[in-house]
PDB file of N, CA and C in Angstrom:
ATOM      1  N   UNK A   1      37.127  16.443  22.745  1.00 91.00           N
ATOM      2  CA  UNK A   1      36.638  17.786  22.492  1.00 91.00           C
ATOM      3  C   UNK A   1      36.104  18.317  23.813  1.00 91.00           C
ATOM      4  N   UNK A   2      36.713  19.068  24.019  1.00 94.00           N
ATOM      5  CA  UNK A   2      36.010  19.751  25.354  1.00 94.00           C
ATOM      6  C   UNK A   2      35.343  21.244  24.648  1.00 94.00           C
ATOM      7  N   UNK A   3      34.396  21.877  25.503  1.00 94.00           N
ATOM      8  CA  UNK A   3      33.524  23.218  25.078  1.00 94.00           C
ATOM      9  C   UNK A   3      32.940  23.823  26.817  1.00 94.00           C
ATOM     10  N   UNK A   4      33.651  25.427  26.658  1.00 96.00           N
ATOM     11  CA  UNK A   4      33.749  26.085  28.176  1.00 96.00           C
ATOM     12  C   UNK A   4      32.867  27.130  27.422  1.00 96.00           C
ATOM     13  N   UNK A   5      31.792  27.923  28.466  1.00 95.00           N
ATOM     14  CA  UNK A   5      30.875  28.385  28.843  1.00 95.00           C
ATOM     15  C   UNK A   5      30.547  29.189  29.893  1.00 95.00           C
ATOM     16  N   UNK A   6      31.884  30.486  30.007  1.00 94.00           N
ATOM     17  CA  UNK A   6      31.852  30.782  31.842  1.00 94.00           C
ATOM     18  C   UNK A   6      32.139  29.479  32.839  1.00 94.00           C
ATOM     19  N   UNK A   7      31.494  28.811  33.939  1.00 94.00           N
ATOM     20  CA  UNK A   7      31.468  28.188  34.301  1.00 94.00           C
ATOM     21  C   UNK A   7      31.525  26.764  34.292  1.00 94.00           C
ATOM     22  N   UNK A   8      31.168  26.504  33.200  1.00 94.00           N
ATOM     23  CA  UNK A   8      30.190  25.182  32.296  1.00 94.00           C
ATOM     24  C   UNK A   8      31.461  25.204  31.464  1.00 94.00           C
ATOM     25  N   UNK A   9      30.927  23.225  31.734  1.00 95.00           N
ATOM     26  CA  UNK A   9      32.141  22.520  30.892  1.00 95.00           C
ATOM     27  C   UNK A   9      31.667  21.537  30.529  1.00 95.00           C
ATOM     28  N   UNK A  10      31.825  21.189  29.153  1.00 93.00           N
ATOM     29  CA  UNK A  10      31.375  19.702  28.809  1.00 93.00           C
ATOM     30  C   UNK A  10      32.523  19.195  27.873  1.00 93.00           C
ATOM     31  N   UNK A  11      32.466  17.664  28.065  1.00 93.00           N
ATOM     32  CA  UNK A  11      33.336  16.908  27.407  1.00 93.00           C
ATOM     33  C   UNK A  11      33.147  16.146  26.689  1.00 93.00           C
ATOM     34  N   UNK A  12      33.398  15.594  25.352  1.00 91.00           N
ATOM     35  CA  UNK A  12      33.135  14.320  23.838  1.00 91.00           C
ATOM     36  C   UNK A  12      33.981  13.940  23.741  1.00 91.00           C
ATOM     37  N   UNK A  13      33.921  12.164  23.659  1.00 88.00           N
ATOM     38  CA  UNK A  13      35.069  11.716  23.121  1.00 88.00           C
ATOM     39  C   UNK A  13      34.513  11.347  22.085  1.00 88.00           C
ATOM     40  N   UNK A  14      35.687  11.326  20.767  1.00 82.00           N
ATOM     41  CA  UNK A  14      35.266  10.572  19.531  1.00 82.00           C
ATOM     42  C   UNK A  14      36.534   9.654  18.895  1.00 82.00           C
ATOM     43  N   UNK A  15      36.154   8.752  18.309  1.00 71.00           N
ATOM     44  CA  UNK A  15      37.093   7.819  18.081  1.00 71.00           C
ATOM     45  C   UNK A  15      37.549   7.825  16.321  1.00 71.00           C
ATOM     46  N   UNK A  16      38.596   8.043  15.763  1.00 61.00           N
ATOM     47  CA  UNK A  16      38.671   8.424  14.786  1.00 61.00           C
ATOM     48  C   UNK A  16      38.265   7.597  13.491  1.00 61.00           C
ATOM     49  N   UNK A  17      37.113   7.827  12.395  1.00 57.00           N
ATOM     50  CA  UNK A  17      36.932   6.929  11.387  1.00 57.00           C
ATOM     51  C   UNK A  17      35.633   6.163  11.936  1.00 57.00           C
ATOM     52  N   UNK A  18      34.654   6.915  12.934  1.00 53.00           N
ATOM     53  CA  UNK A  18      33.266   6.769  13.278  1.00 53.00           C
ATOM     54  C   UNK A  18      33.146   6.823  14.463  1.00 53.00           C
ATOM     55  N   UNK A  19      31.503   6.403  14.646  1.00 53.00           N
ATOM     56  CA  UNK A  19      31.173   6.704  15.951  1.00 53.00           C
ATOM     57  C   UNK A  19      31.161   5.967  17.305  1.00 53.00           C
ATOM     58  N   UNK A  20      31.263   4.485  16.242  1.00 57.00           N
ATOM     59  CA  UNK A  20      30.502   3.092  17.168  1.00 57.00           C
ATOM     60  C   UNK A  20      31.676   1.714  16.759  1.00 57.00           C
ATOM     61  N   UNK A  21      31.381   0.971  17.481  1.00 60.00           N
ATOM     62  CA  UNK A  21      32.592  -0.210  17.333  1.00 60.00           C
ATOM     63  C   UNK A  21      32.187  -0.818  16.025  1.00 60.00           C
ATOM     64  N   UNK A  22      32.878  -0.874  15.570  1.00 59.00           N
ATOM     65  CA  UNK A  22      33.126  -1.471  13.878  1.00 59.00           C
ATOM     66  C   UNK A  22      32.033  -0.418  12.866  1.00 59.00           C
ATOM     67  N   UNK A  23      32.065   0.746  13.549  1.00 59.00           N
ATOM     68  CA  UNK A  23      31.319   2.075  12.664  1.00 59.00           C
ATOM     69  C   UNK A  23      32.179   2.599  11.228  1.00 59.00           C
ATOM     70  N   UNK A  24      31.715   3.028  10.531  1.00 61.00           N
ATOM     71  CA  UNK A  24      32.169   3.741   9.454  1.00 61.00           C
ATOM     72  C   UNK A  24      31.251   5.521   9.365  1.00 61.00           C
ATOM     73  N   UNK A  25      30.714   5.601  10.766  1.00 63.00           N
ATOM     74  CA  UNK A  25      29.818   6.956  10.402  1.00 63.00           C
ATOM     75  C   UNK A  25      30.801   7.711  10.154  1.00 63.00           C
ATOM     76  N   UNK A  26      29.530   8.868  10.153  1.00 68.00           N
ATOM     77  CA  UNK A  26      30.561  10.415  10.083  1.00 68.00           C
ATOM     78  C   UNK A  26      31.395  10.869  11.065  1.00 68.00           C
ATOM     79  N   UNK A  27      32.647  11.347  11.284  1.00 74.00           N
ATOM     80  CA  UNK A  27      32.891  11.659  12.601  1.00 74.00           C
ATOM     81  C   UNK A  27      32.638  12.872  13.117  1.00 74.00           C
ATOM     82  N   UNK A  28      31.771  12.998  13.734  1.00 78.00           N
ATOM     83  CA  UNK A  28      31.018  14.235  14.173  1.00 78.00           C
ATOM     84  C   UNK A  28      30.558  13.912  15.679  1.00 78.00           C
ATOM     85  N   UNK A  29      30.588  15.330  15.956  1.00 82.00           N
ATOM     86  CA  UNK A  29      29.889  15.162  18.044  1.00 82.00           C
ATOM     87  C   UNK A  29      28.762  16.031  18.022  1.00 82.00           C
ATOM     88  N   UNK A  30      28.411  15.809  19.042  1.00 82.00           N
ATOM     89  CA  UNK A  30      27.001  17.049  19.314  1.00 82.00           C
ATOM     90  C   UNK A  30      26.790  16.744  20.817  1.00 82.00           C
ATOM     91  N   UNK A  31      26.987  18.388  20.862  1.00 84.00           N
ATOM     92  CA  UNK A  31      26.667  18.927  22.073  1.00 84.00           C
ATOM     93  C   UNK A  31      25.720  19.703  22.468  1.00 84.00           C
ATOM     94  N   UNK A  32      25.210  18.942  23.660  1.00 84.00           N
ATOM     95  CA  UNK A  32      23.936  19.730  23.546  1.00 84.00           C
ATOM     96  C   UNK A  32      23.951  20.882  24.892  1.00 84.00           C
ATOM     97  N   UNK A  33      24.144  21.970  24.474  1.00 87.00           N
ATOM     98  CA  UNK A  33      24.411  23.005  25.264  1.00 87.00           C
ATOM     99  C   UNK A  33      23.197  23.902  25.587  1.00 87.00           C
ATOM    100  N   UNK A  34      21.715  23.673  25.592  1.00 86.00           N
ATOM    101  CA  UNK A  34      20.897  24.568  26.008  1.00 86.00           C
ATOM    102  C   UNK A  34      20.743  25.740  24.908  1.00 86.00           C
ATOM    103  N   UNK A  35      20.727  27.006  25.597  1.00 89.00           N
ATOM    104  CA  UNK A  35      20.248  28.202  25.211  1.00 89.00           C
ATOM    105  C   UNK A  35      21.693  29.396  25.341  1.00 89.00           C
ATOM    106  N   UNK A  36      22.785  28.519  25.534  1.00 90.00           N
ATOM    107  CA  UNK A  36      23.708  29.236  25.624  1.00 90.00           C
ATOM    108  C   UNK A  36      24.107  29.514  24.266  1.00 90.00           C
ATOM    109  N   UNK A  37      24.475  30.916  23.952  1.00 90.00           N
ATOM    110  CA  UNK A  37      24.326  31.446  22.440  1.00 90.00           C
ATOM    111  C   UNK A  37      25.717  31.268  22.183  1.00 90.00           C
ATOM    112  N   UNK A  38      27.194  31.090  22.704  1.00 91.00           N
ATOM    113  CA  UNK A  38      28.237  31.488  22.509  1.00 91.00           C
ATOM    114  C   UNK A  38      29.441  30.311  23.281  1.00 91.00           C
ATOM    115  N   UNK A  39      30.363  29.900  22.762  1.00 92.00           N
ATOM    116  CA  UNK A  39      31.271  28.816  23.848  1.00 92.00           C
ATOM    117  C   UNK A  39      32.504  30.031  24.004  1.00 92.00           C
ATOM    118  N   UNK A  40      33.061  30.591  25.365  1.00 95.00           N
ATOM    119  CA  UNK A  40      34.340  30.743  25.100  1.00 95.00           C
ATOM    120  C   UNK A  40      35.366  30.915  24.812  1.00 95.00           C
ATOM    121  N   UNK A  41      35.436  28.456  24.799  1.00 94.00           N
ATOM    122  CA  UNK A  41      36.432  28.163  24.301  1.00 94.00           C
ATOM    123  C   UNK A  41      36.160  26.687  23.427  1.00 94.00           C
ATOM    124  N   UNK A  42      36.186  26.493  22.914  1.00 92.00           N
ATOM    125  CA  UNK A  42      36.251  25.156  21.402  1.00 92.00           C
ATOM    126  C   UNK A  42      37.787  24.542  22.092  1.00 92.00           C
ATOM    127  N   UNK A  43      38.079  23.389  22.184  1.00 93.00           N
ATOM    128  CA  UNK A  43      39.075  22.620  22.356  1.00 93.00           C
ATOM    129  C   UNK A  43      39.200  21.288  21.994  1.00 93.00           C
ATOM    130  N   UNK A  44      40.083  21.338  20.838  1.00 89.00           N
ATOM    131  CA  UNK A  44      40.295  19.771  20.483  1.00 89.00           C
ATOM    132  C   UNK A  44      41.415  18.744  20.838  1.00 89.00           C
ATOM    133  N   UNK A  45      41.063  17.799  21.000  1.00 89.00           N
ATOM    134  CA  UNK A  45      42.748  17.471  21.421  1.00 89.00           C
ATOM    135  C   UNK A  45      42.681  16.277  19.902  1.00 89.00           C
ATOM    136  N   UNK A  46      43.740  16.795  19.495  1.00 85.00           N
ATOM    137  CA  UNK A  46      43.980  15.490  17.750  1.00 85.00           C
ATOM    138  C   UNK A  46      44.755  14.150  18.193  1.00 85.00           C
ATOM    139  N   UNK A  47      44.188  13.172  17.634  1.00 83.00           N
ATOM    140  CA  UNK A  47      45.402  12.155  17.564  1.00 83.00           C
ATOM    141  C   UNK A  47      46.904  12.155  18.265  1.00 83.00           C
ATOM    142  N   UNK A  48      47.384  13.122  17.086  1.00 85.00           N
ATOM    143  CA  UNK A  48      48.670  13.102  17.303  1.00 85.00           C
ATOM    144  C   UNK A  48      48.974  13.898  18.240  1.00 85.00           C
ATOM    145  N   UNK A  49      48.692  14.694  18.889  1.00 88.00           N
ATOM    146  CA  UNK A  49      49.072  14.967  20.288  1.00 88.00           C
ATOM    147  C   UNK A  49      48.742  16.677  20.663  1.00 88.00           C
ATOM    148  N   UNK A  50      48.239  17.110  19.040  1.00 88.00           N
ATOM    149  CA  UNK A  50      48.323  18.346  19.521  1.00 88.00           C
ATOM    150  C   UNK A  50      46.954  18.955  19.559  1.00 88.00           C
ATOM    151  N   UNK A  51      46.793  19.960  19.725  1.00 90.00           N
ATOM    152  CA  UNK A  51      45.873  20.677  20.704  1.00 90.00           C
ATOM    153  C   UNK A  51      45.427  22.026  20.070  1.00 90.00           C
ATOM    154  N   UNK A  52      44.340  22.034  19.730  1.00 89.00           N
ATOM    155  CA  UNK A  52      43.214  23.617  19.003  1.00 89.00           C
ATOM    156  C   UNK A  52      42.436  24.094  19.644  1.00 89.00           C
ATOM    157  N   UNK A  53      42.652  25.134  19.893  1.00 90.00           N
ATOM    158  CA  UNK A  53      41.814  26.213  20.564  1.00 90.00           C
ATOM    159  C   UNK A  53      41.322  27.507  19.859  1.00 90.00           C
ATOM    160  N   UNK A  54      39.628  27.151  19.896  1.00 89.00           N
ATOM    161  CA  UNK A  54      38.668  28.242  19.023  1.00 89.00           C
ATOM    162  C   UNK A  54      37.960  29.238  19.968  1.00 89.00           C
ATOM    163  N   UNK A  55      38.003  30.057  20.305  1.00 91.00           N
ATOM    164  CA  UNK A  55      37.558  31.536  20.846  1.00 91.00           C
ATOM    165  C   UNK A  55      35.898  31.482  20.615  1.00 91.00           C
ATOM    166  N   UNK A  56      35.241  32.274  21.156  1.00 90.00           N
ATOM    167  CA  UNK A  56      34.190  33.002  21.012  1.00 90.00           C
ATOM    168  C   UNK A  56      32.881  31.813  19.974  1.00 90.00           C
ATOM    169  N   UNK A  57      32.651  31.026  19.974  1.00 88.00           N
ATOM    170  CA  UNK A  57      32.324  30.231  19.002  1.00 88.00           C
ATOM    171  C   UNK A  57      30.963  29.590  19.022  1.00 88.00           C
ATOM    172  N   UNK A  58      29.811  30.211  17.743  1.00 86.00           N
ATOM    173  CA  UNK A  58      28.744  30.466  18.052  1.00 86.00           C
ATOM    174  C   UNK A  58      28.151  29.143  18.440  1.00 86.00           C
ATOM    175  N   UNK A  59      26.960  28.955  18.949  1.00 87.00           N
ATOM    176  CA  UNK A  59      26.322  27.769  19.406  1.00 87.00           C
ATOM    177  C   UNK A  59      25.246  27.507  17.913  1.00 87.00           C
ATOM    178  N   UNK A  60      24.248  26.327  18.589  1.00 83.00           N
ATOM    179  CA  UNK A  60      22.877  25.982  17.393  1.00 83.00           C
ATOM    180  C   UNK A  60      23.752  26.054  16.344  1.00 83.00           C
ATOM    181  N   UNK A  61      24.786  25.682  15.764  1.00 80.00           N
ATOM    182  CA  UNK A  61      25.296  25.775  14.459  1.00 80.00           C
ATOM    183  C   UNK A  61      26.304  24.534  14.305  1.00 80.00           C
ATOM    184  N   UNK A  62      25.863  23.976  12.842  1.00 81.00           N
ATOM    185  CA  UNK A  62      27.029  22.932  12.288  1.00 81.00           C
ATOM    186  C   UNK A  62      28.440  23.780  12.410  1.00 81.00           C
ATOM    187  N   UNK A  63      29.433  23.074  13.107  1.00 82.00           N
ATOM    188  CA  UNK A  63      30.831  23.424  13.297  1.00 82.00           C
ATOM    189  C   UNK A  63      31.463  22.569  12.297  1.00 82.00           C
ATOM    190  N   UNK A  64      32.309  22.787  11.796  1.00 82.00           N
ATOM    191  CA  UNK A  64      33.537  21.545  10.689  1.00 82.00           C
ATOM    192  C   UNK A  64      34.726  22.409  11.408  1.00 82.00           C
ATOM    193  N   UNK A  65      35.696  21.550  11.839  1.00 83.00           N
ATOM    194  CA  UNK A  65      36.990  21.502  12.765  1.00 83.00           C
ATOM    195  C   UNK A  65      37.646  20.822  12.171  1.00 83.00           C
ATOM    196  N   UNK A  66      39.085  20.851  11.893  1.00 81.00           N
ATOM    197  CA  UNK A  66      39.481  20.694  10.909  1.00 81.00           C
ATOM    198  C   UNK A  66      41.245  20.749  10.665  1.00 81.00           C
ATOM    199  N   UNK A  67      42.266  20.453  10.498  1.00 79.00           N
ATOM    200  CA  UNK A  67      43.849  20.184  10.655  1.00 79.00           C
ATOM    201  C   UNK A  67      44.290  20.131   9.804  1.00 79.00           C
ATOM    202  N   UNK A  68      44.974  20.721   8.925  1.00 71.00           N
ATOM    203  CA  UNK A  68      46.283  20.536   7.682  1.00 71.00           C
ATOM    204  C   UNK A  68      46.944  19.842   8.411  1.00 71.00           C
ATOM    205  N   UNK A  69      47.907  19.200   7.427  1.00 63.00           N
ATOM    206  CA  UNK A  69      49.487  18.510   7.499  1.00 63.00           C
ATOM    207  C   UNK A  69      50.187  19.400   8.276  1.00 63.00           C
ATOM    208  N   UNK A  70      50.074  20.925   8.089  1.00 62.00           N
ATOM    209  CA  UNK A  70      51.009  21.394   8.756  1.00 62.00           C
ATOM    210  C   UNK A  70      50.293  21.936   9.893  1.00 62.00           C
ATOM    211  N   UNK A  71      49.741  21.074  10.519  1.00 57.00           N
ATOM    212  CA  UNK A  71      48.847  21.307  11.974  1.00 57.00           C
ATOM    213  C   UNK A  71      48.612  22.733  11.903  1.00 57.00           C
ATOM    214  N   UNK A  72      48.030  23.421  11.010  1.00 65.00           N
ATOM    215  CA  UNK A  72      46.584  24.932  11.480  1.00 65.00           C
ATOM    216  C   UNK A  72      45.818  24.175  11.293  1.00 65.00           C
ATOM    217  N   UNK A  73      44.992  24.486  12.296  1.00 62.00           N
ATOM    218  CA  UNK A  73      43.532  23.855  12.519  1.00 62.00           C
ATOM    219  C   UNK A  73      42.462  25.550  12.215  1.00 62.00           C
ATOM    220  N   UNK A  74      41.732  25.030  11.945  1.00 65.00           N
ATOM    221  CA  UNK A  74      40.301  25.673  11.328  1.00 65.00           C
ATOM    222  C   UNK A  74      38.952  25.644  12.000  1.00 65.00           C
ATOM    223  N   UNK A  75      38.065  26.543  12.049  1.00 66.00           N
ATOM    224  CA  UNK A  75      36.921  25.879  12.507  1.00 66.00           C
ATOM    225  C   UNK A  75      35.635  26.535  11.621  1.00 66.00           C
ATOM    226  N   UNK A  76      34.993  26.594  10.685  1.00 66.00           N
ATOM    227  CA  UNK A  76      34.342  27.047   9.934  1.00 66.00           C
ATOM    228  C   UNK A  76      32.432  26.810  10.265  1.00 66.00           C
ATOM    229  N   UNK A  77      31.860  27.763  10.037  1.00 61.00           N
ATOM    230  CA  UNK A  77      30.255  27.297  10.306  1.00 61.00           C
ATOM    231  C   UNK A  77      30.025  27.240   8.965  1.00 61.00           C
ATOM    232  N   UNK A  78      29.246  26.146   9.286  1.00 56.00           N
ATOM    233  CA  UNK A  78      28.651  25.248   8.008  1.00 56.00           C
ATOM    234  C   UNK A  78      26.994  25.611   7.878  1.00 56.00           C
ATOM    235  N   UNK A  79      26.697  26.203   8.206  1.00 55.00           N
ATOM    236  CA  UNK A  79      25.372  26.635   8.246  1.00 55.00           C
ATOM    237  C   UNK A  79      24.567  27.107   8.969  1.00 55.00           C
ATOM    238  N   UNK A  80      23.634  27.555   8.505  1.00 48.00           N
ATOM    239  CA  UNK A  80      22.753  28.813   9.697  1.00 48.00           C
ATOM    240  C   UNK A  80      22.119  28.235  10.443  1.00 48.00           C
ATOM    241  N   UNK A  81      21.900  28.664  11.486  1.00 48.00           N
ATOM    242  CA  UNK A  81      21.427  28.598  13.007  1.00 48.00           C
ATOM    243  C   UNK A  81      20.462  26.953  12.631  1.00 48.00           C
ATOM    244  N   UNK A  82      20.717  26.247  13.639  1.00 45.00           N
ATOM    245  CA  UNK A  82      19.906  24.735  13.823  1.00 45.00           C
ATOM    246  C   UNK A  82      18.726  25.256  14.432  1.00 45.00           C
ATOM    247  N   UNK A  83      17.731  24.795  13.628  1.00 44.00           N
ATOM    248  CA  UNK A  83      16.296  24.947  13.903  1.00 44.00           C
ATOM    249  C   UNK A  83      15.446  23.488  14.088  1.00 44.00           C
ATOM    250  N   UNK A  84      16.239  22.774  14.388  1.00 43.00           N
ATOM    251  CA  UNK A  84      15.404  21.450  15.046  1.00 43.00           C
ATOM    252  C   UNK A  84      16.735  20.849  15.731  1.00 43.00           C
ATOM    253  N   UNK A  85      15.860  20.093  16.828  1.00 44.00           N
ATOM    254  CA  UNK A  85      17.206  19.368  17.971  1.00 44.00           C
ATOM    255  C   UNK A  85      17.250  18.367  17.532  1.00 44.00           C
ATOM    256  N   UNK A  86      18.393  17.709  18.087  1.00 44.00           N
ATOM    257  CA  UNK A  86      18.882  15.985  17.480  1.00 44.00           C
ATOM    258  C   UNK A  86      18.581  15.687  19.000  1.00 44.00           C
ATOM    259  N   UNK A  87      18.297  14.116  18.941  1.00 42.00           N
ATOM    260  CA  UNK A  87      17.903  13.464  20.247  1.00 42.00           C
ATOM    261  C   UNK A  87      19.092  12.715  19.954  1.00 42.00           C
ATOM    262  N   UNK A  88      19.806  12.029  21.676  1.00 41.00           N
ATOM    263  CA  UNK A  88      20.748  11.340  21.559  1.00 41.00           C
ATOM    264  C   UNK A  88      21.704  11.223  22.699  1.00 41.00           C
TER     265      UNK A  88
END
């Protein structure tokens, strides 16, 4: 997952089916981007080889990202603005 910011670039890797070696978590990332209200660009790269790109895409907010069978990918906010930080 990469996430652009004007200038600013940050990068997540995640490994599919958790977080950690012999994990079963959720598969989820978090980025911790400051006070910047807005990304850009959202970029996923999937498994299988292909590649999603989300526009304009608000910050402080649960993201769910997301792929049909017939590769459209999605990116939906899951809820209103994050009002406490995750350490990590």
């Amino acid at each position: 997952i990469t996430a652009r910011s004007g200038d600013q670039l940050w990068t997540r890797w995640m490994r599919a089916g958790g977080t950690g070696l012999s994990s079963s978590g959720p598969p989820e990332v978090y980025l911790g981007l400051g006070d910047i209200p807005s990304l850009d660009v959202l970029t996923v790269h999937w498994p299988d080889g292909t590649v999603s790109h989300f526009n304009d895409v608000p910050t402080k907010h649960w993201i769910s990202v997301s792929k049909d069978t017939s590769n459209h990918s999605t990116a939906s906010d899951l809820s209103a603005p994050m009002t406490s930080q995750r350490e990590g």
